[in-house]
CSV table of C-alpha atoms in Angstrom, one decimal:
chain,number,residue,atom,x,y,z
Z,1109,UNK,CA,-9.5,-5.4,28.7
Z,1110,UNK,CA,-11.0,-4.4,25.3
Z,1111,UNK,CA,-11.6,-7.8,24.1
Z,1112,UNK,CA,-13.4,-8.5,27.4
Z,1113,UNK,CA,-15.3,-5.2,26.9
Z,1114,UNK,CA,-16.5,-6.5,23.4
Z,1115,UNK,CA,-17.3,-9.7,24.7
Z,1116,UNK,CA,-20.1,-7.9,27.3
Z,1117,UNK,CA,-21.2,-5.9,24.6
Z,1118,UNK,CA,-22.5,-9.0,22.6
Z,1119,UNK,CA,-23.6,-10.9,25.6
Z,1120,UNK,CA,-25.9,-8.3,26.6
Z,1121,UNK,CA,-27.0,-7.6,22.7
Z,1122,UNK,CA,-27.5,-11.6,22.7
Z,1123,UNK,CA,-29.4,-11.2,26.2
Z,1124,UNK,CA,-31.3,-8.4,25.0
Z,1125,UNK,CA,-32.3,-10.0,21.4
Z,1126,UNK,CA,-33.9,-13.1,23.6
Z,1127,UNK,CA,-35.5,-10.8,26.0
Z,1128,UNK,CA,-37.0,-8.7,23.0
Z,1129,UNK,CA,-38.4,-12.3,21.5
Z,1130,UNK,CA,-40.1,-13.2,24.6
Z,1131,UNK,CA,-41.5,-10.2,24.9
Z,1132,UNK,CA,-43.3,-10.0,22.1
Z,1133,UNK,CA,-44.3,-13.8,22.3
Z,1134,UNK,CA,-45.7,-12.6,25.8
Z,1135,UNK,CA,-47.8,-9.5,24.0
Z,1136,UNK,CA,-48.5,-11.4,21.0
Z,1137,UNK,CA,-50.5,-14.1,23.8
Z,1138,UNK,CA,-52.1,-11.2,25.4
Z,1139,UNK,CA,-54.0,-9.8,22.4
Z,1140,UNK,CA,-55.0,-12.9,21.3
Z,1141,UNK,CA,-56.6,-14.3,25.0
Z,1142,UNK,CA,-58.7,-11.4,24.3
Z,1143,UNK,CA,-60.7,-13.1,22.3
Z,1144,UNK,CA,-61.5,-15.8,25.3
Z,1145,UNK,CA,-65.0,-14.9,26.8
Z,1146,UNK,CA,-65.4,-14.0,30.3
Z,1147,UNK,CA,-64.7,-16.7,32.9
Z,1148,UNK,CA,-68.2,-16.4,33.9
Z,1149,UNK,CA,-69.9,-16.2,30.8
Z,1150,UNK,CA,-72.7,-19.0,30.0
Z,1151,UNK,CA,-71.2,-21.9,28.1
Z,1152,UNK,CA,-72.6,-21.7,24.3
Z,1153,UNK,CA,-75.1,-23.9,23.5
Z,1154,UNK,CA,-75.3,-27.5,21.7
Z,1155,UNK,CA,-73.1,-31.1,23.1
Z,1156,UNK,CA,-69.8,-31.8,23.8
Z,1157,UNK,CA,-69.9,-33.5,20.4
Z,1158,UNK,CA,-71.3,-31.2,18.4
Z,1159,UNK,CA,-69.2,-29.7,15.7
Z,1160,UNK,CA,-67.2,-26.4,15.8
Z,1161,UNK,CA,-67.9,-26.6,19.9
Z,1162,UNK,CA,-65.3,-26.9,22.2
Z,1163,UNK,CA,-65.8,-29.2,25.2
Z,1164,UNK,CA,-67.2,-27.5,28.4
Z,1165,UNK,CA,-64.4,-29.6,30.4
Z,1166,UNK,CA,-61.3,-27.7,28.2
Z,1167,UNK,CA,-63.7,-24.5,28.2
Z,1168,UNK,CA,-63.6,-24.6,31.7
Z,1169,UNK,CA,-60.1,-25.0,32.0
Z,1170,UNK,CA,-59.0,-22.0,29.4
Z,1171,UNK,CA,-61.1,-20.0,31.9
Z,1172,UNK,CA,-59.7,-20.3,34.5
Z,1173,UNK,CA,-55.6,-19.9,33.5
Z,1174,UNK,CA,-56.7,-16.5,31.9
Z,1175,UNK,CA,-55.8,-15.2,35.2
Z,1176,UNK,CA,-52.5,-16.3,35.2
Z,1177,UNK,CA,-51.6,-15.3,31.6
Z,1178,UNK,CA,-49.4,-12.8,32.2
Z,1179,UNK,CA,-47.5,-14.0,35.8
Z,1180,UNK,CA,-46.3,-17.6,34.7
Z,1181,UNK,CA,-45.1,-16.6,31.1
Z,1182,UNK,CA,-43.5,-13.3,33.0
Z,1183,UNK,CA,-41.8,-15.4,35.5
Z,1184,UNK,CA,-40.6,-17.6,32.3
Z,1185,UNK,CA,-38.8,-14.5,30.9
Z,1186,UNK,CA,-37.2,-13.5,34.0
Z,1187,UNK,CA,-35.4,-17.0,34.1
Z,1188,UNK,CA,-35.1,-17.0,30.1
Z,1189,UNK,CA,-33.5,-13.7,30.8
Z,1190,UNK,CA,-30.8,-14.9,33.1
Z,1191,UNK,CA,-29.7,-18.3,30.9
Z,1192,UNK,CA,-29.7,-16.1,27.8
Z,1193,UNK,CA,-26.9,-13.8,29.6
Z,1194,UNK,CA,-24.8,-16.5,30.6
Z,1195,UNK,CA,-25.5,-18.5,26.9
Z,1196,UNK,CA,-24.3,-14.7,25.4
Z,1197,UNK,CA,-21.4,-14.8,27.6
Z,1198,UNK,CA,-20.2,-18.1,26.3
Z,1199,UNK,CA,-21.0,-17.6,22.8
Z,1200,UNK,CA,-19.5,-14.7,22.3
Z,1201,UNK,CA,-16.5,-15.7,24.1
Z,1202,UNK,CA,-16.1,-18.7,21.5
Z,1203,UNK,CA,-16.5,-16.0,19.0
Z,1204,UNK,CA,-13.5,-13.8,19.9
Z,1205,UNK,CA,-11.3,-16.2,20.7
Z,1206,UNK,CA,-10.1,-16.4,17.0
Z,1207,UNK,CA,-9.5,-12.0,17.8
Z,1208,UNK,CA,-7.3,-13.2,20.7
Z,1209,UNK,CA,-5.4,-15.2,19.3
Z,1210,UNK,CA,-4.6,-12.7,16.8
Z,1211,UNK,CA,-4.0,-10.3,19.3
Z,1212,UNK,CA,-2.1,-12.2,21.0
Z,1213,UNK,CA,0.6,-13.1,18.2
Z,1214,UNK,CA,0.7,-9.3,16.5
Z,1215,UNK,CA,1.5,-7.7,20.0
Z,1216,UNK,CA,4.8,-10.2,19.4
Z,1217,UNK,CA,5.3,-9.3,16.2
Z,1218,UNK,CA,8.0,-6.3,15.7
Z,1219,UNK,CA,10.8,-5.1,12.7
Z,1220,UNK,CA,13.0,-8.2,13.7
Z,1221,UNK,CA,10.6,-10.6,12.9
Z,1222,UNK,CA,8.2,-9.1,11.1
Z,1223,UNK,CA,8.5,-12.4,8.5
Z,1224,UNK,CA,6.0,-14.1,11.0
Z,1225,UNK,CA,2.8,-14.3,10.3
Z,1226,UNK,CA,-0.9,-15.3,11.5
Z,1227,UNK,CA,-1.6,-18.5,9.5
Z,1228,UNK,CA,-5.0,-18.9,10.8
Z,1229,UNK,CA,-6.6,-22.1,10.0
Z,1230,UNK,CA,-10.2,-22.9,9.7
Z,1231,UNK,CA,-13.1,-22.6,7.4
Z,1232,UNK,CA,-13.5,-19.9,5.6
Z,1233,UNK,CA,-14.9,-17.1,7.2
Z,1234,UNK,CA,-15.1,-13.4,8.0
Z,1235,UNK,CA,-12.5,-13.6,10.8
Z,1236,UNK,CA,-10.1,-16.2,8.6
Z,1237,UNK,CA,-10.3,-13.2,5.9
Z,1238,UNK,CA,-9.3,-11.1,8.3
Z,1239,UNK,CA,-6.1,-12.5,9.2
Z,1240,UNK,CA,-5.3,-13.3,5.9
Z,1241,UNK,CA,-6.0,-9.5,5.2
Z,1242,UNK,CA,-3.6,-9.0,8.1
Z,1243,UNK,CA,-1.0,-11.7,6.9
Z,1244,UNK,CA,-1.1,-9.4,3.8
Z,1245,UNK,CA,-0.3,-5.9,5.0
Z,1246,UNK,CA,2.4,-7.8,6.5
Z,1247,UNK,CA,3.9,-9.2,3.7
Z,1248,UNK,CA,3.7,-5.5,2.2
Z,1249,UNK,CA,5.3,-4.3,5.5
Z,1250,UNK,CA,8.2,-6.7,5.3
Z,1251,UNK,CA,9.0,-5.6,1.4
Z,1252,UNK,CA,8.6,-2.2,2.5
Z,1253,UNK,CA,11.0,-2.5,5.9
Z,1254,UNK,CA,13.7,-4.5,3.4
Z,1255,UNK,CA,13.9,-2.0,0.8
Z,1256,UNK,CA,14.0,0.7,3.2
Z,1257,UNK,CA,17.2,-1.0,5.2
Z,1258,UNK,CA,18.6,-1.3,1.8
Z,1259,UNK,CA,18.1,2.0,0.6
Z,1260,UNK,CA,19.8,3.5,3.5
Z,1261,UNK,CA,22.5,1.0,3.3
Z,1262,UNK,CA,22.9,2.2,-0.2
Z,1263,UNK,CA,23.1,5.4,0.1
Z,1264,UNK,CA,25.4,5.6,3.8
Z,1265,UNK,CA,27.9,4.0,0.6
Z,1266,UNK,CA,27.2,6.3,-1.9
Z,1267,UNK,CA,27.7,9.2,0.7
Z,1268,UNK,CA,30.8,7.7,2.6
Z,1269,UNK,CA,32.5,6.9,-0.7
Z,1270,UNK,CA,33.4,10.9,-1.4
Z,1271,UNK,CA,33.9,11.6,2.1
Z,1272,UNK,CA,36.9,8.9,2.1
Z,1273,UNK,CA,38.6,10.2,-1.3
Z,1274,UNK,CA,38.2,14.5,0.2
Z,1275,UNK,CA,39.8,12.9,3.1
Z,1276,UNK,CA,42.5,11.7,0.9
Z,1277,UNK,CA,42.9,14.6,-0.9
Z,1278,UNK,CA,42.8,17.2,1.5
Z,1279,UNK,CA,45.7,14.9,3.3
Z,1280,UNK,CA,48.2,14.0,0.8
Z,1281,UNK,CA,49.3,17.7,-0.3
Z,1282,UNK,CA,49.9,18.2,3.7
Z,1283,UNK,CA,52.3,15.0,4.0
Z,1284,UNK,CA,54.1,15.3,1.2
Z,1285,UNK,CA,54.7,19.2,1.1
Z,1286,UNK,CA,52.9,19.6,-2.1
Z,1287,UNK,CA,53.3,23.0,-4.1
Z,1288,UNK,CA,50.8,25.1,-4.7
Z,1289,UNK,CA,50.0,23.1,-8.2
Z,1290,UNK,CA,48.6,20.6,-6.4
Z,1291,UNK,CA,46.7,22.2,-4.2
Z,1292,UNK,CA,45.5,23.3,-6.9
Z,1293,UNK,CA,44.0,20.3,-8.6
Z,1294,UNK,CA,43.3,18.8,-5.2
Z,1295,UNK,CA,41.0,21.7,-4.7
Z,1296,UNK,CA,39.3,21.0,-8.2
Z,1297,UNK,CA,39.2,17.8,-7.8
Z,1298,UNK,CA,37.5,18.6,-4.0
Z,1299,UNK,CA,34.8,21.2,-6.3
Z,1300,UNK,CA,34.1,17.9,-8.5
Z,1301,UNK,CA,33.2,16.2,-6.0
Z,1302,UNK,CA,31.3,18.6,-3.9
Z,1303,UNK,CA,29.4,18.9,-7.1
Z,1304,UNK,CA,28.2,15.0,-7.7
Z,1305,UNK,CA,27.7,15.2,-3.7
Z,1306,UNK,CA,25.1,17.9,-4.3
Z,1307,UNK,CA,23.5,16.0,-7.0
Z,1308,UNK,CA,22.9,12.8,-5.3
Z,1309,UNK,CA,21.1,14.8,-2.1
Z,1310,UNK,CA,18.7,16.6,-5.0
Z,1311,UNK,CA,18.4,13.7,-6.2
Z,1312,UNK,CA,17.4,11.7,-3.0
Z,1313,UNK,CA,15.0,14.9,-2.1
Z,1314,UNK,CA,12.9,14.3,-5.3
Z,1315,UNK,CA,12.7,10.4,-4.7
Z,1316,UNK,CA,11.7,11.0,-1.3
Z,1317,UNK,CA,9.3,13.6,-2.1
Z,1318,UNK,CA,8.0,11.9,-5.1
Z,1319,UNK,CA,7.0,8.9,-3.1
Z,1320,UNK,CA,5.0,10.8,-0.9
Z,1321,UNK,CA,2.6,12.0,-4.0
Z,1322,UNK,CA,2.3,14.7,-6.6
Z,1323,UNK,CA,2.5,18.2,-5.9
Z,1324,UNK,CA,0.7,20.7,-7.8
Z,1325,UNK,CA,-1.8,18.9,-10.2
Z,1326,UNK,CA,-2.2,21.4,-13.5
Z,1327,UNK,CA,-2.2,20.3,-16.7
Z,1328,UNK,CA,1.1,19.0,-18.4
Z,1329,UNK,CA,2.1,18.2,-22.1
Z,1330,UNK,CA,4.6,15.5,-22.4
Z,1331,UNK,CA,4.8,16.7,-25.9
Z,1332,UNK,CA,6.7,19.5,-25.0
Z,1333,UNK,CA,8.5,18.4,-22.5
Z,1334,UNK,CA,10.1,15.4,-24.4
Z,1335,UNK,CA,11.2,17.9,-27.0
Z,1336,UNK,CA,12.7,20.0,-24.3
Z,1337,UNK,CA,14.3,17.2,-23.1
Z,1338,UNK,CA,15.7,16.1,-26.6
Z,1339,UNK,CA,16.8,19.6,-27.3
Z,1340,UNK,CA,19.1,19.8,-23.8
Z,1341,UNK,CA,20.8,16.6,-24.7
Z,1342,UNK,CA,21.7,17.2,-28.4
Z,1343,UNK,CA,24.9,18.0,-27.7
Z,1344,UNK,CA,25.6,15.0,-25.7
Z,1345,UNK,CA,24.4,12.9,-28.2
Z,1346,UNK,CA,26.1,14.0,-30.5
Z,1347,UNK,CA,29.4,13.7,-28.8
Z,1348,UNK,CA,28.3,10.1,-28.2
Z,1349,UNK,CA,27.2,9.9,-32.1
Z,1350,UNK,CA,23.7,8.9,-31.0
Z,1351,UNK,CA,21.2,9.3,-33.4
Z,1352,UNK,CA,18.0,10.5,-31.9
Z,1353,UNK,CA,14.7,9.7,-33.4
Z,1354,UNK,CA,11.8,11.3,-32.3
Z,1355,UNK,CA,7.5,10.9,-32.8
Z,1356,UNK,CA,6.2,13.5,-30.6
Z,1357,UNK,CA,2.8,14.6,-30.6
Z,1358,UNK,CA,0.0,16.1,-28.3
Z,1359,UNK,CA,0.1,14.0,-25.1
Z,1360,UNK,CA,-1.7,15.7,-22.1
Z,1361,UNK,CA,-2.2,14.5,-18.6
Z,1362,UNK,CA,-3.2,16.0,-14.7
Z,1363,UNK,CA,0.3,16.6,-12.6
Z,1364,UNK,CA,3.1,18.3,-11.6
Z,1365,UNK,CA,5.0,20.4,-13.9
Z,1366,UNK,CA,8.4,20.2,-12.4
Z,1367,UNK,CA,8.3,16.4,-11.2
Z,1368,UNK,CA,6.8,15.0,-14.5
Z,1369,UNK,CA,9.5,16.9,-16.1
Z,1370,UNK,CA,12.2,15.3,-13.9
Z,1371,UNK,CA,11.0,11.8,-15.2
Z,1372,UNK,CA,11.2,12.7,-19.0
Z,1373,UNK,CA,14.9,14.1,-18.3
Z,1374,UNK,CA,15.7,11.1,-15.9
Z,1375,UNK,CA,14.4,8.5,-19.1
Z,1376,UNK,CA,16.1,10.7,-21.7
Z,1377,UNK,CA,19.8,10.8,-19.8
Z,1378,UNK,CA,19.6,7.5,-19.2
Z,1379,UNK,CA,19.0,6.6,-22.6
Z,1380,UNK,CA,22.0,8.7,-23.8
Z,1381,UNK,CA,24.2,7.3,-21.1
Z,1382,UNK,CA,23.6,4.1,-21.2
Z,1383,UNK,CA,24.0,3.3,-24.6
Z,1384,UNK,CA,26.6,2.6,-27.3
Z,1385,UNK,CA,28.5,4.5,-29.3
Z,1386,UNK,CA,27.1,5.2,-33.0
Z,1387,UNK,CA,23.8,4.0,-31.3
Z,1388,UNK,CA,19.8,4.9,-31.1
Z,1389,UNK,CA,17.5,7.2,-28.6
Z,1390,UNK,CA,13.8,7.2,-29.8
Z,1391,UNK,CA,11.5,9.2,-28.1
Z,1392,UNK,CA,7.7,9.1,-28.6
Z,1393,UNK,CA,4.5,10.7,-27.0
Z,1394,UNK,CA,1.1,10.3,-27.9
Z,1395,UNK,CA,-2.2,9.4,-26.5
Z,1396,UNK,CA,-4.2,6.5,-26.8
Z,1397,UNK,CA,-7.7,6.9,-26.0
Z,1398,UNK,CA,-8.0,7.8,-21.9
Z,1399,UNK,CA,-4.3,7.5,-21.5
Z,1400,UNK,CA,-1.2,9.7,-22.2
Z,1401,UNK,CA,2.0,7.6,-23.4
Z,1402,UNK,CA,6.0,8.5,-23.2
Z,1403,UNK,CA,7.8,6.0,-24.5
Z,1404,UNK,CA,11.6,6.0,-24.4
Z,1405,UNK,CA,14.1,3.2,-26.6
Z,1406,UNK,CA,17.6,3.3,-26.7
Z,1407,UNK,CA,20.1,0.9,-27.9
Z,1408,UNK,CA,23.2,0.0,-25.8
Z,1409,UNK,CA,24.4,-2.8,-23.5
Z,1410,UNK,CA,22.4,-6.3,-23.5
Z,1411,UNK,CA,19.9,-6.8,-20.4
Z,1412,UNK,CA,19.2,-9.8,-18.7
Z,1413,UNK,CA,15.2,-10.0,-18.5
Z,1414,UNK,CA,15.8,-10.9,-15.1
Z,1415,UNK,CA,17.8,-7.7,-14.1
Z,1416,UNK,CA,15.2,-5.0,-15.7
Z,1417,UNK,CA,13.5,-4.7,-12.6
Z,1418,UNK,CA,16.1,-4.7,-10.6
Z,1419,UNK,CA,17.0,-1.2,-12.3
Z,1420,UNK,CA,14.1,0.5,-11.3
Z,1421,UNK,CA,15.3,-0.2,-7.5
Z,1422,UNK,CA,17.5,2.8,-5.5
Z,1423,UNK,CA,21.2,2.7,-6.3
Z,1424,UNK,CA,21.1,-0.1,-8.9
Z,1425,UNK,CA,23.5,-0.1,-12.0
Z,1426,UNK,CA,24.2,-2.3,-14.6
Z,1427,UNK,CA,27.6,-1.0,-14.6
Z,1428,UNK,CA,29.0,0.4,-11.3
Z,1429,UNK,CA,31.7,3.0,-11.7
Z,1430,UNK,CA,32.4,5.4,-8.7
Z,1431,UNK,CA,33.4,8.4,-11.0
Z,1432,UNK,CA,30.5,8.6,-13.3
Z,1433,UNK,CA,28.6,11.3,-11.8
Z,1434,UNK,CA,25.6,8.9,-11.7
Z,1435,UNK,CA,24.2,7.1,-8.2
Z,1436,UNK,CA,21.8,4.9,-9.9
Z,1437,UNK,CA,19.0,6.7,-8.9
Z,1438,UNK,CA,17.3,8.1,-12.2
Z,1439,UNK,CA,15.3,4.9,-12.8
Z,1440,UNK,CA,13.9,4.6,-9.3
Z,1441,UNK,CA,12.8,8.6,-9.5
Z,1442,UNK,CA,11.2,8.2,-12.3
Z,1443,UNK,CA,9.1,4.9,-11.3
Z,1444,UNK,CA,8.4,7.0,-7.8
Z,1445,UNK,CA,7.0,10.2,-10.0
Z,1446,UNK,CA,4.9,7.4,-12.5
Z,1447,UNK,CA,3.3,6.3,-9.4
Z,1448,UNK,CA,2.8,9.3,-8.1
Z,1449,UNK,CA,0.8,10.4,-11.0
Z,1450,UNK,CA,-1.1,7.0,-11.2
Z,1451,UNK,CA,1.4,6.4,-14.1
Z,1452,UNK,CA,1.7,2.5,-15.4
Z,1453,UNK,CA,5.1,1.7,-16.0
Z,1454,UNK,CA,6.7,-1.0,-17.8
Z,1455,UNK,CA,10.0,-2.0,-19.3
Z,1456,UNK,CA,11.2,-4.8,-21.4
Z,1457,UNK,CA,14.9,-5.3,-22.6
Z,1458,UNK,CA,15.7,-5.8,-26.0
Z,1459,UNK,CA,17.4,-9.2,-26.9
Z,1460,UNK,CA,19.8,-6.9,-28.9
Z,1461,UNK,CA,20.8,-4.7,-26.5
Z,1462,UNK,CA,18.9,-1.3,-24.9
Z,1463,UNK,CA,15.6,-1.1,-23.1
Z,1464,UNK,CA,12.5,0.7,-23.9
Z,1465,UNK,CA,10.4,1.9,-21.2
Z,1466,UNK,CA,6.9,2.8,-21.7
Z,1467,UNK,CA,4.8,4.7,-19.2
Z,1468,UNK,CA,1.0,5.0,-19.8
Z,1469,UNK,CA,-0.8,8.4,-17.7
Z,1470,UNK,CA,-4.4,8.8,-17.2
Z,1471,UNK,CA,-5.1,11.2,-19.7
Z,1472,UNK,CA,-7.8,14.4,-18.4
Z,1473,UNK,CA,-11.0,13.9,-20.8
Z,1474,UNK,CA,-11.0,16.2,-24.3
């Protein structure tokens, strides 16, 4: 057992740190008996009482253990030897039982009831920050394990949704002997759908593949991709009768072209989409000392405060129509890209309606 194998370990390094001190108590004796005199050496002149002498008596006496100096205290560190094993063994025993424990309870710990946790009590030590540490990364675990069920729950309903209505259209014109009309619009209708079918697996490639980290890291200027952006949705805002404002200027960061391009065209549709009619998209870019900034406003809809973050999750809508091309993944792509990028993002809803979301890069040095 590895905890057993640990626990020898740090008897033996216990045992061998006591032997060590002995030792050296034993060598540090030797060197100084040295400076005993011979056993038979005269005794030095003067009394018993005279000062500075030692008494012939204890004189005597020194003299004669010199020739035991190095069997009794070697002896002593034999049998010092063997109780500091057995001390190590139990000491460091008392040691890992705290790592056993926690062992113990993480071997029984799996994706049905990952919500448990350590809860160690005690002072406050290195092994109680441990298991907090642990307690932690399982917290993390257990947010990560719940959004994952519920992305995939989300999107088996976002994918089983067009299946049912192909299903339905490639079955009515057969049981009710349709003419070749309907087939006809059937078979658009069919192409429609095929189409947002494609979009949604594009779209869940780039989320999965921006959560994983950046690609290519070359320079990238939101400047001109915010106009690009503008310029490929004129024509939708204007059918909308958006009015766009736009500050743009020189905004540089460290990233992927194509991805950092998706999240300016992610923030920009969903400012046009979600919005009112006759209403405002602002668009700025500019950089602010060791940061690049995009910041995206649009009027529309009101937000609860409560619900902003909620948007930024997989599959979240404020409003949730089936037909409207859009899967309620634009905001999540672009949070997965920020991070990515080591992008700060935050949002804040207006109490007039609209959001504005602000993302903040770190900008490559002039």
């Amino acid at each position: 057992m590895r905890v057993n194998r640990l626990r020898r370990r740090l008897a033996l390094l216990y045992c061998a740190a006591s032997v060590a001190s002995g030792f050296v108590l034993l060598l540090i004796i030797v060197v100084l008996s040295f400076g005993l005199p011979p056993s038979d050496a005269p005794a030095p002149e003067g009394g018993p009482v005279a000062a500075g002498h030692v008494p012939d008596s204890l004189l005597t006496q020194l003299r004669a253990y010199r020739s035991d100096i190095l069997l009794l205290p070697g002896i002593a560190l034999i049998i010092m030897a063997a109780l500091s094993l057995a001390a190590g063994w139990v000491i460091a025993g008392r040691l890992l039982r705290p790592v056993r424990t926690m062992t113990g309870r993480l071997r029984q710990i799996s994706d049905r009831n990952v919500h448990e946790r350590l809860a160690m009590k005690g002072p406050r030590d290195e092994v109680i920050d441990l298991a907090d540490t642990i307690d932690e990364l399982l917290g993390r675990l257990e947010t990560a394990l719940d959004g994952h069920k519920r992305f995939v729950a989300n999107a088996a309903h976002e994918l089983r949704t067009p299946l049912t209505v192909e299903h339905a259209l490639l079955e009515e014109p057969l049981a009710t002997n349709a003419g070749i009309e309907r087939y006809r619009a059937n078979f658009e209708s069919l192409i429609a759908l095929n189409r947002a079918r494609g979009r949604l697996l594009e779209s869940l490639l780039t989320l999965a593949g921006s959560e994983h980290g950046a690609g290519r890291a070359e320079p990238v200027d939101l400047a001109t991709l915010a106009e690009q952006a503008v310029r490929d949705r004129k024509a939708e805002a204007d059918r909308h009768g958006l009015r766009v404002g736009t500050a743009i200027h020189p905004a540089t960061l460290t990233g992927d072209p194509a991805l950092i391009g998706r999240l300016v065209a992610n923030l920009c549709d969903n400012a046009v989409h979600y919005n009112v009619p006759g209403g405002v998209v602002e668009v700025s870019t500019h950089r602010d000392a060791d940061r690049a900034l995009l910041v995206v406003t649009n009027t529309g809809p009101v937000v609860p405060p409560e619900e902003v973050d909620r948007l930024f999750e997989p599959f979240q809508r404020m409003r949730r129509v089936s037909d409207d091309n859009h899967h309620g993944l634009g905001l999540s792509i672009v949070r997965a890209i920020a991070v990515a990028h080591g992008g700060v993002l935050t949002a804040h809803a207006s109490p007039r309606g609209g959001l504005t979301v602000e993302i903040s890069f770190p900008a490559p040095p002039d």
